[in-house]
CSV table of C-alpha atoms in Angstrom, one decimal:
chain,number,residue,atom,x,y,z
Q,1,ALA,CA,10.8,2.7,15.2
Q,2,GLN,CA,7.7,2.8,13.5
Q,3,ARG,CA,6.8,-1.0,12.1
Q,4,VAL,CA,3.9,-3.4,11.3
Q,5,THR,CA,4.3,-7.1,12.1
Q,6,GLN,CA,1.7,-9.8,10.4
Q,7,PRO,CA,3.1,-12.8,12.1
Q,8,GLU,CA,1.5,-15.4,9.3
Q,9,LYS,CA,2.5,-15.6,5.7
Q,10,LEU,CA,-0.1,-17.9,5.4
Q,11,LEU,CA,-3.4,-19.0,7.0
Q,12,SER,CA,-5.5,-21.8,5.7
Q,13,VAL,CA,-8.7,-22.6,6.9
Q,14,PHE,CA,-11.9,-24.4,5.7
Q,15,LYS,CA,-15.0,-22.6,4.6
Q,16,GLY,CA,-17.2,-21.4,7.3
Q,17,ALA,CA,-14.5,-21.5,10.2
Q,18,PRO,CA,-13.9,-18.4,11.9
Q,19,VAL,CA,-10.5,-16.4,10.7
Q,20,GLU,CA,-8.4,-13.9,12.8
Q,21,LEU,CA,-5.2,-12.3,10.9
Q,22,LYS,CA,-3.1,-11.1,13.3
Q,23,CYS,CA,-1.5,-7.5,13.3
Q,24,ASN,CA,0.7,-5.9,15.8
Q,25,TYR,CA,2.5,-2.3,15.4
Q,26,SER,CA,5.0,-0.4,16.9
Q,27,TYR,CA,4.3,3.6,16.7
Q,28,SER,CA,5.1,5.9,19.7
Q,29,GLY,CA,1.9,8.1,18.9
Q,30,SER,CA,-1.8,7.7,17.8
Q,31,PRO,CA,-1.5,6.0,14.7
Q,32,GLU,CA,-4.5,5.2,12.3
Q,33,LEU,CA,-4.7,1.3,11.5
Q,34,PHE,CA,-5.7,0.2,7.9
Q,35,TRP,CA,-6.5,-3.1,6.5
Q,36,TYR,CA,-5.9,-3.8,3.0
Q,37,VAL,CA,-6.5,-6.8,0.7
Q,38,GLN,CA,-5.4,-7.4,-2.6
Q,39,TYR,CA,-7.1,-10.3,-4.7
Q,40,SER,CA,-6.0,-12.1,-7.4
Q,41,ARG,CA,-5.3,-10.3,-10.4
Q,42,GLN,CA,-6.7,-7.4,-8.4
Q,43,ARG,CA,-5.2,-4.0,-7.1
Q,44,LEU,CA,-5.1,-3.1,-3.6
Q,45,GLN,CA,-8.1,-1.8,-2.0
Q,46,LEU,CA,-8.8,-0.5,1.6
Q,47,LEU,CA,-10.7,-3.1,3.1
Q,48,LEU,CA,-11.2,-1.5,6.9
Q,49,ARG,CA,-10.1,1.5,8.8
Q,50,HIS,CA,-10.0,1.7,12.8
Q,51,ILE,CA,-11.7,4.9,12.9
Q,52,SER,CA,-14.4,4.0,10.8
Q,53,ARG,CA,-15.5,1.3,13.3
Q,54,GLU,CA,-17.4,-0.5,10.5
Q,55,SER,CA,-17.9,-4.5,9.5
Q,56,ILE,CA,-16.9,-4.7,5.9
Q,57,LYS,CA,-17.6,-8.3,4.1
Q,58,GLY,CA,-18.3,-9.5,7.8
Q,59,PHE,CA,-14.9,-8.5,8.4
Q,60,THR,CA,-14.2,-6.4,11.6
Q,61,ALA,CA,-11.2,-5.3,13.3
Q,62,ASP,CA,-10.4,-3.6,16.9
Q,63,LEU,CA,-7.6,-1.4,17.7
Q,64,ASN,CA,-6.3,-2.6,21.3
Q,65,LYS,CA,-3.7,0.3,22.2
Q,66,GLY,CA,-2.4,-1.8,25.2
Q,67,GLU,CA,-1.4,-4.5,23.0
Q,68,THR,CA,-0.6,-2.6,20.1
Q,69,SER,CA,-2.8,-4.9,18.1
Q,70,PHE,CA,-5.5,-4.6,15.5
Q,71,HIS,CA,-6.5,-8.1,14.9
Q,72,LEU,CA,-8.7,-8.9,11.7
Q,73,LYS,CA,-11.7,-10.9,12.2
Q,74,LYS,CA,-14.5,-12.7,10.4
Q,75,PRO,CA,-16.9,-15.3,12.5
Q,76,PHE,CA,-17.6,-17.5,9.5
Q,77,ALA,CA,-14.9,-17.5,6.3
Q,78,GLN,CA,-16.0,-17.5,2.5
Q,79,GLU,CA,-14.2,-19.2,0.2
Q,80,GLU,CA,-14.4,-15.7,-1.9
Q,81,ASP,CA,-12.5,-14.3,1.2
Q,82,SER,CA,-9.4,-15.8,-0.4
Q,83,ALA,CA,-6.5,-13.1,-0.7
Q,84,MET,CA,-3.7,-11.4,0.3
Q,85,TYR,CA,-3.8,-8.7,3.4
Q,86,TYR,CA,-1.9,-6.2,4.3
Q,87,CYS,CA,-1.9,-4.4,8.0
Q,88,ALA,CA,-1.3,-0.8,7.5
Q,89,LEU,CA,-0.3,2.4,9.7
Q,90,SER,CA,-0.5,6.0,9.0
Q,91,GLY,CA,1.0,8.6,11.8
Q,92,GLY,CA,-0.2,11.9,12.8
Q,93,TYR,CA,-4.2,12.7,13.7
Q,94,GLY,CA,-6.5,11.1,10.8
Q,95,GLY,CA,-3.7,9.6,9.3
Q,96,SER,CA,-2.4,13.0,8.3
Q,97,GLN,CA,1.2,12.1,8.5
Q,98,GLY,CA,0.9,10.9,4.8
Q,99,ASN,CA,2.9,7.4,4.0
Q,100,LEU,CA,1.4,4.3,4.9
Q,101,ILE,CA,3.7,1.3,6.5
Q,102,PHE,CA,2.6,-1.8,5.6
Q,103,GLY,CA,3.3,-5.1,7.4
Q,104,LYS,CA,4.5,-8.0,5.0
Q,105,GLY,CA,0.9,-9.4,4.7
Q,106,THR,CA,-0.6,-12.7,5.1
Q,107,LYS,CA,-2.0,-14.8,2.5
Q,108,LEU,CA,-5.8,-16.3,3.2
Q,109,SER,CA,-6.6,-19.4,1.9
Q,110,VAL,CA,-10.5,-20.7,2.5
Q,111,LYS,CA,-10.7,-24.3,1.2
Q,112,PRO,CA,-14.0,-25.4,0.1
R,1,ASP,CA,-12.3,8.4,-13.6
R,2,THR,CA,-11.7,4.7,-13.7
R,3,GLY,CA,-9.5,5.4,-10.7
R,4,VAL,CA,-5.3,5.6,-10.4
R,5,SER,CA,-4.1,4.4,-13.8
R,6,GLN,CA,-0.1,3.9,-14.1
R,7,ASP,CA,1.9,3.6,-17.4
R,8,PRO,CA,3.7,1.3,-18.3
R,9,ARG,CA,2.4,-1.6,-17.1
R,10,HIS,CA,5.3,-3.7,-17.7
R,11,LYS,CA,8.8,-2.8,-18.4
R,12,ILE,CA,12.1,-4.9,-19.0
R,13,THR,CA,15.0,-2.8,-19.2
R,14,LYS,CA,18.8,-3.6,-19.1
R,15,ARG,CA,21.2,-2.7,-16.4
R,16,GLY,CA,22.3,0.7,-16.5
R,17,GLN,CA,19.5,2.5,-18.6
R,18,ASN,CA,17.3,5.0,-17.6
R,19,VAL,CA,13.5,4.2,-17.2
R,20,THR,CA,10.4,6.5,-16.2
R,21,PHE,CA,6.9,5.6,-14.8
R,22,ARG,CA,3.8,7.6,-14.9
R,23,CYS,CA,1.0,8.1,-12.6
R,24,ASP,CA,-2.2,9.5,-13.3
R,25,PRO,CA,-4.5,9.8,-9.8
R,26,ILE,CA,-7.7,10.3,-9.1
R,27,SER,CA,-8.7,13.9,-10.3
R,28,GLU,CA,-9.4,15.9,-7.1
R,29,HIS,CA,-7.0,14.1,-4.9
R,30,ASN,CA,-4.2,16.7,-4.1
R,31,ARG,CA,-2.0,13.7,-2.6
R,32,LEU,CA,-0.1,11.1,-4.6
R,33,TYR,CA,2.4,8.5,-2.9
R,34,TRP,CA,5.0,6.4,-4.8
R,35,TYR,CA,5.7,2.7,-3.0
R,36,ARG,CA,7.8,-0.3,-4.2
R,37,GLN,CA,7.0,-3.7,-3.5
R,38,THR,CA,9.3,-6.7,-3.7
R,39,LEU,CA,8.5,-10.4,-3.4
R,40,GLY,CA,7.3,-11.6,-0.1
R,41,GLN,CA,7.2,-7.8,1.0
R,42,GLY,CA,4.1,-5.3,1.8
R,43,PRO,CA,4.3,-2.2,-0.4
R,44,GLU,CA,7.4,0.3,0.9
R,45,PHE,CA,6.9,4.3,1.0
R,46,LEU,CA,9.2,6.1,-1.0
R,47,THR,CA,7.9,9.4,-1.7
R,48,TYR,CA,4.8,11.8,-1.4
R,49,PHE,CA,3.6,14.6,-3.1
R,50,GLN,CA,0.8,17.1,-2.0
R,51,ASN,CA,-0.3,19.1,-5.1
R,52,GLU,CA,3.2,20.0,-6.5
R,53,ALA,CA,4.9,20.0,-3.6
R,54,GLN,CA,7.1,16.7,-2.7
R,55,LEU,CA,6.7,16.2,1.1
R,56,GLU,CA,8.7,13.4,2.3
R,57,LYS,CA,11.6,11.0,0.7
R,58,SER,CA,12.2,7.7,2.1
R,59,ARG,CA,16.1,6.4,2.9
R,60,LEU,CA,15.0,3.9,0.5
R,61,LEU,CA,14.9,6.7,-2.5
R,62,SER,CA,18.5,7.2,-3.4
R,63,ASP,CA,20.1,9.7,-5.4
R,64,ARG,CA,19.1,7.9,-9.1
R,65,PHE,CA,15.5,8.2,-8.1
R,66,SER,CA,13.5,11.1,-9.1
R,67,ALA,CA,9.7,11.8,-8.9
R,68,GLU,CA,8.0,14.9,-9.8
R,69,ARG,CA,4.3,15.8,-10.1
R,70,PRO,CA,5.0,19.3,-12.1
R,71,LYS,CA,1.2,20.6,-12.2
R,72,GLY,CA,-0.3,18.9,-9.5
R,73,SER,CA,-1.8,16.2,-11.3
R,74,PHE,CA,0.0,13.6,-12.9
R,75,SER,CA,3.3,12.5,-11.3
R,76,THR,CA,6.8,10.6,-12.9
R,77,LEU,CA,9.2,8.1,-11.2
R,78,GLU,CA,12.6,8.1,-12.8
R,79,ILE,CA,15.0,5.8,-12.4
R,80,GLN,CA,18.5,6.4,-13.4
R,81,ARG,CA,21.4,3.8,-14.1
R,82,THR,CA,19.2,1.1,-12.8
R,83,GLU,CA,20.4,-2.0,-11.2
R,84,GLN,CA,18.8,-5.3,-10.9
R,85,GLY,CA,18.3,-4.6,-7.3
R,86,ASP,CA,15.4,-2.1,-8.5
R,87,SER,CA,13.6,-4.8,-9.8
R,88,ALA,CA,10.3,-4.6,-8.5
R,89,MET,CA,6.4,-3.4,-8.3
R,90,TYR,CA,6.3,0.4,-8.5
R,91,LEU,CA,2.8,1.3,-7.1
R,92,CYS,CA,1.4,4.7,-7.1
R,93,ALA,CA,-1.6,6.0,-4.4
R,94,SER,CA,-3.6,9.1,-4.1
R,95,SER,CA,-5.8,10.3,-1.6
R,96,PHE,CA,-7.5,13.4,-0.8
R,97,LEU,CA,-6.5,15.1,2.2
R,98,LEU,CA,-9.2,17.7,4.1
R,99,ALA,CA,-8.3,19.6,6.9
R,100,GLY,CA,-5.9,17.0,8.0
R,101,VAL,CA,-8.0,14.1,7.9
R,102,GLY,CA,-8.8,11.3,6.2
R,103,ASN,CA,-5.7,9.2,4.4
R,104,GLU,CA,-7.7,6.4,2.4
R,105,GLN,CA,-5.2,5.7,-0.2
R,106,PHE,CA,-6.1,4.1,-3.6
R,107,PHE,CA,-3.9,2.3,-5.4
R,108,GLY,CA,-3.2,1.8,-9.0
R,109,PRO,CA,-2.3,-1.5,-10.7
R,110,GLY,CA,1.2,-0.8,-10.4
R,111,THR,CA,4.2,-1.2,-12.9
R,112,ARG,CA,6.4,-4.0,-13.0
R,113,LEU,CA,9.9,-3.6,-13.6
R,114,THR,CA,12.4,-6.0,-14.8
R,115,VAL,CA,16.2,-5.1,-14.7
R,116,LEU,CA,18.4,-7.7,-16.7
């Protein structure tokens, strides 16, 4: 079964501390993995995707096919990083399959 | 183009009534998706269109739900005989698929449905 698991509902860190939001997936083929973010009172927006291999707002995520994980990391958290983070998976090459499968989300709270 | 828009933003209805939501995608986007999100959950896929064609429907989409995208532009999602369990945020997203690659979906603000 296709599934995305985010084990932490809430992650609370202090400003300047490292952050790691965990994501594990279950998919039989070669999926494309994404991190979406939703800031307070804003719409869901793409943060990064594994095929881009970019660092966005200081966040990075590496796809580990052996561990079927796509953890999101940032070395020094900022208060403006506080938001809801969703890991998502799309099947097919380049995400061509269509729909996204989302995890339940992790709420990141960065304290001053 | 200000992105994906949805109308209405909020809808309160009584059980048994029919409701219809509209989604206007980003122009030139050939794919349009509907998701449902309930409290404490991530968005769950309902259905998607490529141009006018409805390519996939989730098992979540019971026969009370119907979606259309008549001219390959805007889409409507109708729920007939609403039930309290239909209360949720309904999200629309659009994307541009070219040569089978690329699936960045841009989301709308959602329509929050409350069924009393």
